[in-house]
Short mmCIF file of C-alpha atoms and ligand atoms in Angstrom, two decimals:
data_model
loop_
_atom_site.label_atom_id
_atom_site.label_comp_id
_atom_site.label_asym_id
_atom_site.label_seq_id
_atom_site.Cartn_x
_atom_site.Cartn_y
_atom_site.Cartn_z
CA UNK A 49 20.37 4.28 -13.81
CA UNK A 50 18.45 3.04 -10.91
CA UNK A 51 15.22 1.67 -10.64
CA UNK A 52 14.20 3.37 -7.39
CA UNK A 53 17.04 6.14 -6.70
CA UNK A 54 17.31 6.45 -2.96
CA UNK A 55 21.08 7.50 -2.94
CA UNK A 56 20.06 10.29 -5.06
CA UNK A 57 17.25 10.98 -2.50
CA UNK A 58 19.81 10.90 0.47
CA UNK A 59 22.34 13.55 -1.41
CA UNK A 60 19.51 15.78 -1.29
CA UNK A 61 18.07 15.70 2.35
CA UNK A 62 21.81 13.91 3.72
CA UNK A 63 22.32 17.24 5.77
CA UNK A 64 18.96 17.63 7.35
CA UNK A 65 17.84 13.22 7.39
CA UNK A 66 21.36 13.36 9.49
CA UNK A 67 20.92 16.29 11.73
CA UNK A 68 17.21 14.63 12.68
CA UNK A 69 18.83 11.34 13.46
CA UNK A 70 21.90 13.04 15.40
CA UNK A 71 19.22 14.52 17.64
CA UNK A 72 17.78 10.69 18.06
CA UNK A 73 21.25 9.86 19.01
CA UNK A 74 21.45 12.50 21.36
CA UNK A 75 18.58 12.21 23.39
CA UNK A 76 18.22 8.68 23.49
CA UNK A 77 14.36 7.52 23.63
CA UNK A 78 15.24 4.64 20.89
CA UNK A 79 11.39 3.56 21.35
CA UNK A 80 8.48 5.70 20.93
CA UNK A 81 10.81 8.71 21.27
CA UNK A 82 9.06 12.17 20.58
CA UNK A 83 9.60 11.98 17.04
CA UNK A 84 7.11 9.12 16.73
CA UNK A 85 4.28 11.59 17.80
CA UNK A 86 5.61 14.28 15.60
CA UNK A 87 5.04 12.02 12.66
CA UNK A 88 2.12 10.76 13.75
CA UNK A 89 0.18 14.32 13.59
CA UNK A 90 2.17 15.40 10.79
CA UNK A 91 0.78 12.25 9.09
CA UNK A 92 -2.42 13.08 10.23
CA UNK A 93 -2.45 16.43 8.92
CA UNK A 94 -0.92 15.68 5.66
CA UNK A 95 -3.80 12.62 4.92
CA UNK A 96 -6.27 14.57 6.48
CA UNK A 97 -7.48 11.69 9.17
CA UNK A 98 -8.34 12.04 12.97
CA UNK A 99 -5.83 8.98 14.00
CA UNK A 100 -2.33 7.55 12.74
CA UNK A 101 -0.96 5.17 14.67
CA UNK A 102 2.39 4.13 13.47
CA UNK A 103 3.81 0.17 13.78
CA UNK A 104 6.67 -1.49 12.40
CA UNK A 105 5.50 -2.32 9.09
CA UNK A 106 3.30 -2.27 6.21
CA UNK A 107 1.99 -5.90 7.00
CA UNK A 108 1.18 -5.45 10.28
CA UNK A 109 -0.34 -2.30 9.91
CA UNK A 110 -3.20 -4.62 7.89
CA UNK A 111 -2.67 -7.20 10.42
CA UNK A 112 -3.47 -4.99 13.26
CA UNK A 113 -6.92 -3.35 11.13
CA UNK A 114 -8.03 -7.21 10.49
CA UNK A 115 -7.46 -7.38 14.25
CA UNK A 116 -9.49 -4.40 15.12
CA UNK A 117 -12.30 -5.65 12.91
CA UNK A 118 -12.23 -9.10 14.42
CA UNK A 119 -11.41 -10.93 11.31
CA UNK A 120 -12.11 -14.69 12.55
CA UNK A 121 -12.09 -18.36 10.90
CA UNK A 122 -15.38 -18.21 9.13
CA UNK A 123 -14.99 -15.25 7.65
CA UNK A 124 -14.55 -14.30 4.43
CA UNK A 125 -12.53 -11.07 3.37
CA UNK A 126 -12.41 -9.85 -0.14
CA UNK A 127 -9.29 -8.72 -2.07
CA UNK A 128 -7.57 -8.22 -5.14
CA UNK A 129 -6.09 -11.14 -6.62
CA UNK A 130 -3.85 -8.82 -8.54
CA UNK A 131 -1.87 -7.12 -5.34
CA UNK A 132 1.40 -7.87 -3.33
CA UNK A 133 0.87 -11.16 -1.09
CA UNK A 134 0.81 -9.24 2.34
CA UNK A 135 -3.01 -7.98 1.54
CA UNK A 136 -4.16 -11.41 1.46
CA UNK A 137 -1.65 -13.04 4.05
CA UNK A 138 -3.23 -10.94 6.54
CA UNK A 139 -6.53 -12.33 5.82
CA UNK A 140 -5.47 -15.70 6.11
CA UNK A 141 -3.75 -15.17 9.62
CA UNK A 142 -6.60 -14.20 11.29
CA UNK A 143 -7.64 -18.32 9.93
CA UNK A 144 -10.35 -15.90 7.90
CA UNK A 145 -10.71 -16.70 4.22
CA UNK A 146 -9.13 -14.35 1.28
CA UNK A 147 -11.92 -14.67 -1.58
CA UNK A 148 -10.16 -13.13 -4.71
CA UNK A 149 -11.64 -10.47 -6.91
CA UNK A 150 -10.44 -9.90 -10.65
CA UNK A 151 -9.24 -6.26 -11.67
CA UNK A 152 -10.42 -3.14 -13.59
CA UNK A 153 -8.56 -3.14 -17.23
CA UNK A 154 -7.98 0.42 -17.20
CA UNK A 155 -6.63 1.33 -13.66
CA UNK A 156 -5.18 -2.04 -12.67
CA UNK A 157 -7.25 -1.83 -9.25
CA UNK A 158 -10.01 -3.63 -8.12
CA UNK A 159 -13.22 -3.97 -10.19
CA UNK A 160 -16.09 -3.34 -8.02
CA UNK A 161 -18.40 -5.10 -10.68
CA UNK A 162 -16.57 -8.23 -9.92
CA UNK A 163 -16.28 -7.67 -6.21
CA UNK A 164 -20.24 -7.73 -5.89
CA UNK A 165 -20.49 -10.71 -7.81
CA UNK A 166 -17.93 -12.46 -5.33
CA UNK A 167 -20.00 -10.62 -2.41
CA UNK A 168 -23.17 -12.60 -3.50
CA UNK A 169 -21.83 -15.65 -4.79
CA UNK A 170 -20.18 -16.07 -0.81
CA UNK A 171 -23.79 -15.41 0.38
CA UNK A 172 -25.58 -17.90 -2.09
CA UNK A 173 -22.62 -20.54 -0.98
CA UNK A 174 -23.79 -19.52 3.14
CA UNK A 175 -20.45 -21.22 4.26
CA UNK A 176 -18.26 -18.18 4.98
CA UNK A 177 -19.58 -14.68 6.74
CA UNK A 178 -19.06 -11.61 4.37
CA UNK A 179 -17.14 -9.42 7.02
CA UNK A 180 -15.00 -7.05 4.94
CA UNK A 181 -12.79 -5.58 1.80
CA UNK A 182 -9.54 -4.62 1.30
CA UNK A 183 -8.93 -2.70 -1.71
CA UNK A 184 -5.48 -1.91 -2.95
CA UNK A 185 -4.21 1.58 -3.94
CA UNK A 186 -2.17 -0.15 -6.75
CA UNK A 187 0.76 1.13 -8.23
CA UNK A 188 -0.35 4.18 -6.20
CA UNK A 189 -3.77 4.64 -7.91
CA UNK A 190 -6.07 4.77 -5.31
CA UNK A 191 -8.93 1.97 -5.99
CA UNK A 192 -12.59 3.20 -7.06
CA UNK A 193 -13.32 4.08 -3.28
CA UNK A 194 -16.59 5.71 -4.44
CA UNK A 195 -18.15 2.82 -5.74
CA UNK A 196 -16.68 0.30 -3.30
CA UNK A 197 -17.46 2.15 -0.50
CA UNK A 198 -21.14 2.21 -1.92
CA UNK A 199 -20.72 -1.59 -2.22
CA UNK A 200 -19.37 -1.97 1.46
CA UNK A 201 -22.36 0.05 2.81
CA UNK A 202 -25.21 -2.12 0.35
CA UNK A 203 -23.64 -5.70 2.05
CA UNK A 204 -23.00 -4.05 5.83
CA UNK A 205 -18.81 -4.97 5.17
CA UNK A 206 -16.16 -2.92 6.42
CA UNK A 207 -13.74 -1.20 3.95
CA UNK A 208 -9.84 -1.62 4.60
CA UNK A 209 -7.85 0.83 2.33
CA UNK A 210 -4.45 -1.35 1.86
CA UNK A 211 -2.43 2.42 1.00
CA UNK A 212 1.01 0.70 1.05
CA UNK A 213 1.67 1.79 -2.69
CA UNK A 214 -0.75 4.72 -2.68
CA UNK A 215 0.34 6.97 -0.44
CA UNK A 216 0.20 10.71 -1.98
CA UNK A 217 -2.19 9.67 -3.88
CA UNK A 218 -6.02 11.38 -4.21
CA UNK A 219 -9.52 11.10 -5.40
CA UNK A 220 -11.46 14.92 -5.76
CA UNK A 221 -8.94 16.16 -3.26
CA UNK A 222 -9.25 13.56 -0.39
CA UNK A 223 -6.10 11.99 0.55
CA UNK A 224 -5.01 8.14 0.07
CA UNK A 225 -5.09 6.75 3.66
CA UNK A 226 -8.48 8.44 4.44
CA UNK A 227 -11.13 6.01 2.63
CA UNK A 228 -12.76 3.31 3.89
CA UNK A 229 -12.84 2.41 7.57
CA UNK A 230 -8.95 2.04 8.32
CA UNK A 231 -6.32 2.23 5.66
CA UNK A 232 -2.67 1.02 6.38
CA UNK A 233 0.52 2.33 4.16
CA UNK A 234 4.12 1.21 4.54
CA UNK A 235 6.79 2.86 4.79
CA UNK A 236 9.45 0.13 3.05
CA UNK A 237 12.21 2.01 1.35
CA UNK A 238 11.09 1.63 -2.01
CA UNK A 239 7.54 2.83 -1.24
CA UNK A 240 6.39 6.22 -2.34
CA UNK A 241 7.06 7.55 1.43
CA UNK A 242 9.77 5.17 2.76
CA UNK A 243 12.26 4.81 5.89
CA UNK A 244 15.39 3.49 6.09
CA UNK A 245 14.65 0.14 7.17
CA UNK A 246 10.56 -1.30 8.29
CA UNK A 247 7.33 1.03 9.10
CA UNK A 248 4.38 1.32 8.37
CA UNK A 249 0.99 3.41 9.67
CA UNK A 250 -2.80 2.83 10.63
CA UNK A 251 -5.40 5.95 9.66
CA UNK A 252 -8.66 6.10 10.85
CA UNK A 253 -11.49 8.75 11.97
CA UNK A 254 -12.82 6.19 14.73
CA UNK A 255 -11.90 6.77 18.10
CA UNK A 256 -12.81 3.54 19.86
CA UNK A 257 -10.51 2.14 16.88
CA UNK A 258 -7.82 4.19 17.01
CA UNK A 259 -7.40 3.77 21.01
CA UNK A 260 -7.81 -0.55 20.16
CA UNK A 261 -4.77 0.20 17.54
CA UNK A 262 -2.42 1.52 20.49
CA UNK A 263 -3.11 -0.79 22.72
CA UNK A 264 -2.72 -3.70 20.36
CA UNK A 265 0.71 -2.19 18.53
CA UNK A 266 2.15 -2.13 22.59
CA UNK A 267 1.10 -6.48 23.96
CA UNK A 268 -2.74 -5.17 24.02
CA UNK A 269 -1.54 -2.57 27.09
CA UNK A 270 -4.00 -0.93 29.37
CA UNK A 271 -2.74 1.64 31.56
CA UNK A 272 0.83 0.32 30.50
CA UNK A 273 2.28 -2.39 28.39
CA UNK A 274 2.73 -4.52 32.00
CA UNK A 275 -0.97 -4.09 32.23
CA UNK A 276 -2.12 -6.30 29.55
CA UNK A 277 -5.72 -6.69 28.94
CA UNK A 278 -5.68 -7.79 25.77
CA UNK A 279 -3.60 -9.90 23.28
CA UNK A 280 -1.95 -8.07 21.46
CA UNK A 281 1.57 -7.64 19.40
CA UNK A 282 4.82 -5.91 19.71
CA UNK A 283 4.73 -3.19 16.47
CA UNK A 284 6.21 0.22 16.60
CA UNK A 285 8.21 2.26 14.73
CA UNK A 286 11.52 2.96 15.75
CA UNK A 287 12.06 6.54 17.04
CA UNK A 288 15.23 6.85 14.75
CA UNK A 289 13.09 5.96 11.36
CA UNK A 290 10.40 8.55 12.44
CA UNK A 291 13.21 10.84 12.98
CA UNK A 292 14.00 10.00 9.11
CA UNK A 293 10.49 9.95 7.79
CA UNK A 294 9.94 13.08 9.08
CA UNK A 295 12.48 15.13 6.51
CA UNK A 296 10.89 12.47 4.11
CA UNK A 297 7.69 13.51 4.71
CA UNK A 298 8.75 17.04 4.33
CA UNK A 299 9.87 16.77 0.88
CA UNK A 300 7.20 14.33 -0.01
CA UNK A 301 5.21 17.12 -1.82
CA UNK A 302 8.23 18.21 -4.35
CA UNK A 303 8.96 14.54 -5.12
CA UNK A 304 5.23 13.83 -6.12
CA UNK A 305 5.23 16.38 -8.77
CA UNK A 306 8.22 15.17 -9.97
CA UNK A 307 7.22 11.48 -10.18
CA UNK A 308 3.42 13.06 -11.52
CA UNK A 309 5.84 14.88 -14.37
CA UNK A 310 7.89 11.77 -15.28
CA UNK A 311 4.84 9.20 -15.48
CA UNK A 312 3.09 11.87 -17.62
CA UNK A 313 6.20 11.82 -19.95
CA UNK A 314 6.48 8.34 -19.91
CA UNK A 315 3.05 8.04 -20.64
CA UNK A 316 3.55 10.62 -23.81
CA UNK A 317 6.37 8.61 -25.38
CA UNK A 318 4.85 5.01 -24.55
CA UNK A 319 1.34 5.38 -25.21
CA UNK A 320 1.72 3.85 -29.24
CA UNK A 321 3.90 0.93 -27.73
CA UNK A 322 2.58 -0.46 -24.56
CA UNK A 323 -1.27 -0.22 -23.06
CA UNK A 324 0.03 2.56 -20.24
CA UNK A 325 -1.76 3.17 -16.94
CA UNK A 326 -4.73 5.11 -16.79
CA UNK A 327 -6.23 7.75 -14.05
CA UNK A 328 -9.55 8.64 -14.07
CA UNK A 329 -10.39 11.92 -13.92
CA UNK A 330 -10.52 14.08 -10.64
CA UNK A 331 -7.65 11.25 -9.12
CA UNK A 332 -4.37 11.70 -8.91
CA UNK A 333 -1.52 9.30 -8.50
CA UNK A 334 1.62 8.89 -6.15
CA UNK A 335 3.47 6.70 -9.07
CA UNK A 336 4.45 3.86 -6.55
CA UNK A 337 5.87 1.97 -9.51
CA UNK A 338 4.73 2.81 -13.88
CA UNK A 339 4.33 -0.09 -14.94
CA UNK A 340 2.93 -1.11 -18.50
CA UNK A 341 1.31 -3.81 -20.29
CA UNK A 342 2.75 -5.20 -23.19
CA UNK A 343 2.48 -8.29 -25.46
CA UNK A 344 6.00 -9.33 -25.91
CA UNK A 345 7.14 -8.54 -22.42
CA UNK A 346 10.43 -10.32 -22.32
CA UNK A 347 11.74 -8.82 -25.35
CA UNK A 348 10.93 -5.20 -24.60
CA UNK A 349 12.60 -5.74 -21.01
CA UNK A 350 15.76 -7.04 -23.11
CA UNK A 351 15.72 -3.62 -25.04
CA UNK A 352 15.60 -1.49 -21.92
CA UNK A 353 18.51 -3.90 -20.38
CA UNK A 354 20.67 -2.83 -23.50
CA UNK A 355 20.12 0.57 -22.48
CA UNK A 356 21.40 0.39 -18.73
CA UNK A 357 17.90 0.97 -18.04
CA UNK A 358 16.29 -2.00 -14.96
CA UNK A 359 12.74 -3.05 -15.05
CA UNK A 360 11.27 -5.00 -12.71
CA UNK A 361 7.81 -7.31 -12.74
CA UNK A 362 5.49 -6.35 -10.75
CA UNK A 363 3.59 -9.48 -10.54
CA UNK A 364 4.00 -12.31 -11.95
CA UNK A 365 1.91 -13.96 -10.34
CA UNK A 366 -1.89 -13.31 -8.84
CA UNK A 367 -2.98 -14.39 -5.58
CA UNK A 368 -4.89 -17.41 -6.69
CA UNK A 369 -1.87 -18.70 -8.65
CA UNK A 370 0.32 -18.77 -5.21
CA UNK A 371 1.23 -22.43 -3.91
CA UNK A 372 0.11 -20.87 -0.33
CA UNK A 373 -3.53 -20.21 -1.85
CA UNK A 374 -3.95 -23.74 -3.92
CA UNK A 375 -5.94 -25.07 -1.43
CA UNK A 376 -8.79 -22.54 -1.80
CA UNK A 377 -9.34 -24.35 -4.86
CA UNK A 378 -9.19 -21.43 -7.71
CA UNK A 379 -8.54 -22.29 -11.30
CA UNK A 380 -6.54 -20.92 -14.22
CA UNK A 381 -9.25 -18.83 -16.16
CA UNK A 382 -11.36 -17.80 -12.61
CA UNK A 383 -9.63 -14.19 -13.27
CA UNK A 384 -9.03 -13.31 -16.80
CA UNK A 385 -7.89 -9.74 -16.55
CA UNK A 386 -5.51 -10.18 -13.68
CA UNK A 387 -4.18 -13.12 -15.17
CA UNK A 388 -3.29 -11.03 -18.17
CA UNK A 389 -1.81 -8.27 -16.66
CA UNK A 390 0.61 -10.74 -14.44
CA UNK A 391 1.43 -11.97 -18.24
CA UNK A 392 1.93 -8.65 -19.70
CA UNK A 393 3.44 -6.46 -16.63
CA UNK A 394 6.54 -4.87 -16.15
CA UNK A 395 7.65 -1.62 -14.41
CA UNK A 396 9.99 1.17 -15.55
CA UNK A 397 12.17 3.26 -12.70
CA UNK A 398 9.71 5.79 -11.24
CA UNK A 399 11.18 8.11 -8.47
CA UNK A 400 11.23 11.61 -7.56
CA UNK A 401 14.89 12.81 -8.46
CA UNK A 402 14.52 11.30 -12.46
CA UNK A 403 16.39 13.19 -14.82
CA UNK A 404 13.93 13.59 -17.78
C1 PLP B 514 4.51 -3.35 0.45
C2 PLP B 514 3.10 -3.74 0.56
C3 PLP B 514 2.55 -4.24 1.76
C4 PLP B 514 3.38 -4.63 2.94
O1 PLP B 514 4.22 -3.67 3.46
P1 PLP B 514 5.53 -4.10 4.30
O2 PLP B 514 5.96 -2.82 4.95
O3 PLP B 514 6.53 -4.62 3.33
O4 PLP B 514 5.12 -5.12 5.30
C5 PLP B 514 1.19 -4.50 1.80
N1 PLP B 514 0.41 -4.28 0.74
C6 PLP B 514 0.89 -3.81 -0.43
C7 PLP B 514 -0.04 -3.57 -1.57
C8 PLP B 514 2.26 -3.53 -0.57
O5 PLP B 514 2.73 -3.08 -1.73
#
């Protein structure tokens, strides 16, 4: 069995994912071919977002919105402390600083209760400049965008949706990779959506945004990337994983009810024996990774090993327990519920071609 089954994925679309990539071959634009645009308004449609604007990777899609936004040294950008290190690298890059925020029991995402407190304690402190959130769609649950957004609006912050894991995912309808200001996904392979190597996107409804996001992904181009007015990075997608991505993309729909029917029996047989995830009504979930709390972690990990079956843990560590955070000066006990889970998590193989 396989944690994330991509070679069951390829036997499926091998006769179309190779035909698209053939036709790559064939014509020959390696870089920003037309396949990139193709994906780009498919995306678009699909999320239901004015702008995508692909680059070469889930980080730098976040690195380019912090970019956009002007994140600066003196800022202060809030995140999970519960999340994959990229979402908080980013912050730090800019020479901005990541202030932590403790997560919601139930979904796993980010608790907006705590997030104001952090808001106001950063403005009673007056060191660092409140400039923005990223919020996490963890696990592929998309983060309590109502209420944070409400929160973004009541301190004048801009709202980042870090989609990398959430992708498919909705709240009432509306789309993962359409809250917030910007939102960035990823397109690593073992992401809900994922290429065959690096990608990543940028979605936005903001025009002057959007056109800032091409030039920066191209050396901050002008006219053309040897008009430069701007610094800028070199981020695109590679025509040939567009080319894949696009027969991906296609199938995307199929494999989210599949993954939406094995988390729900998952959820049926583990709910006495583990504290399972849990999605609010009206939201829906893309199942990045099912992943369960449980007291005696190591020994139920040991019992699925017996049975052929891998789990992975998925984190073991918060953001404020890094070695690259210690000097922002957090304690053990400054975040009791993510500290718990990165105690008590581990994840169970969630894809779309399970055999239930
Ligand atoms: C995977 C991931 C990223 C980074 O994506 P890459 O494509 O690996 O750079 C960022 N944030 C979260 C939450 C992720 O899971």
């Amino acid at each position: 069995m396989q944690f994330i089954d991509l070679a069951a994925q390829y036997m499926h679309l091998k006769a179309r994912i190779n035909k698209r990539i053939q036709a790559v071959l064939d014509h020959g634009h390696y870089i920003m071919g037309p396949e990139v645009q193709e994906l780009e308004e498919k995306l678009a449609e699909y999320v239901g977002v004015k702008h995508v604007i692909t680059c070469a990777n889930g980080t730098d899609a976040l690195t380019l919105a912090m970019m956009v936004l002007d994140i600066k040294p003196g800022d202060a950008v809030f995140c999970p402390t519960f999340t994959f290190f990229a979402t908080a690298e980013v912050i730090a890059y800019e020479g901005a600083i990541p202030v932590f925020v403790d997560s919601d029991e139930a979904t796993f995402n980010i608790c907006p209760i705590d997030l104001e407190k952090r808001i106001q304690a950063t403005m009673a402190d007056g060191i660092l400049t409140p400039k923005a959130i990223i919020a996490v769609d963890l696990f592929g649950l998309p983060a309590n965008y109502p209420e944070i957004q409400k929160i973004a609006d009541k301190y004048n912050l801009k709202l980042v949706e870090d989609a990398a894991q959430g992708f498919g995912g909705e709240i009432n309808g509306k789309r993962a990779g359409s809250f917030g200001d910007i939102a960035t996904t990823s397109f690593f392979p073992a992401k809900p959506l994922g290429c065959y190597g690096d990608g990543g996107a940028i979605f936005t409804n903001n025009d002057e945004y959007a056109e800032l996001l091409r030039s920066y992904r191209v050396h901050g181009k002008g006219i053309d990337k040897y008009d430069n007015v701007r610094i800028g990075m070199n981020s695109r997608l590679d025509t040939i994983q567009a080319a894949i991505l696009l027969e991906k993309l296609a199938e995307f729909p199929i494999e989210l009810i599949n993954r939406n029917k094995a988390a729900e029996n998952y959820s049926t047989t583990l709910a006495a024996k583990y504290r399972i995830p849990s999605v609010p009504d009206g939201y829906v979930s893309s199942w990045a990774q099912y992943t369960v709390l449980s007291d005696d972690r190591d020994s139920e990990m040991m019992k699925y090993k017996e049975q052929y079956v891998p789990t992975m843990i998925y984190y073991r560590a918060c953001m404020h327990q890094q070695t690259a955070f210690s000097q922002l000066g957090y304690q053990e006990g400054d975040f009791p519920i993510a500290e718990n889970m990165a105690k008590k998590a581990f994840s169970i193989p969630m894809h779309g071609y399970l055999r239930l």
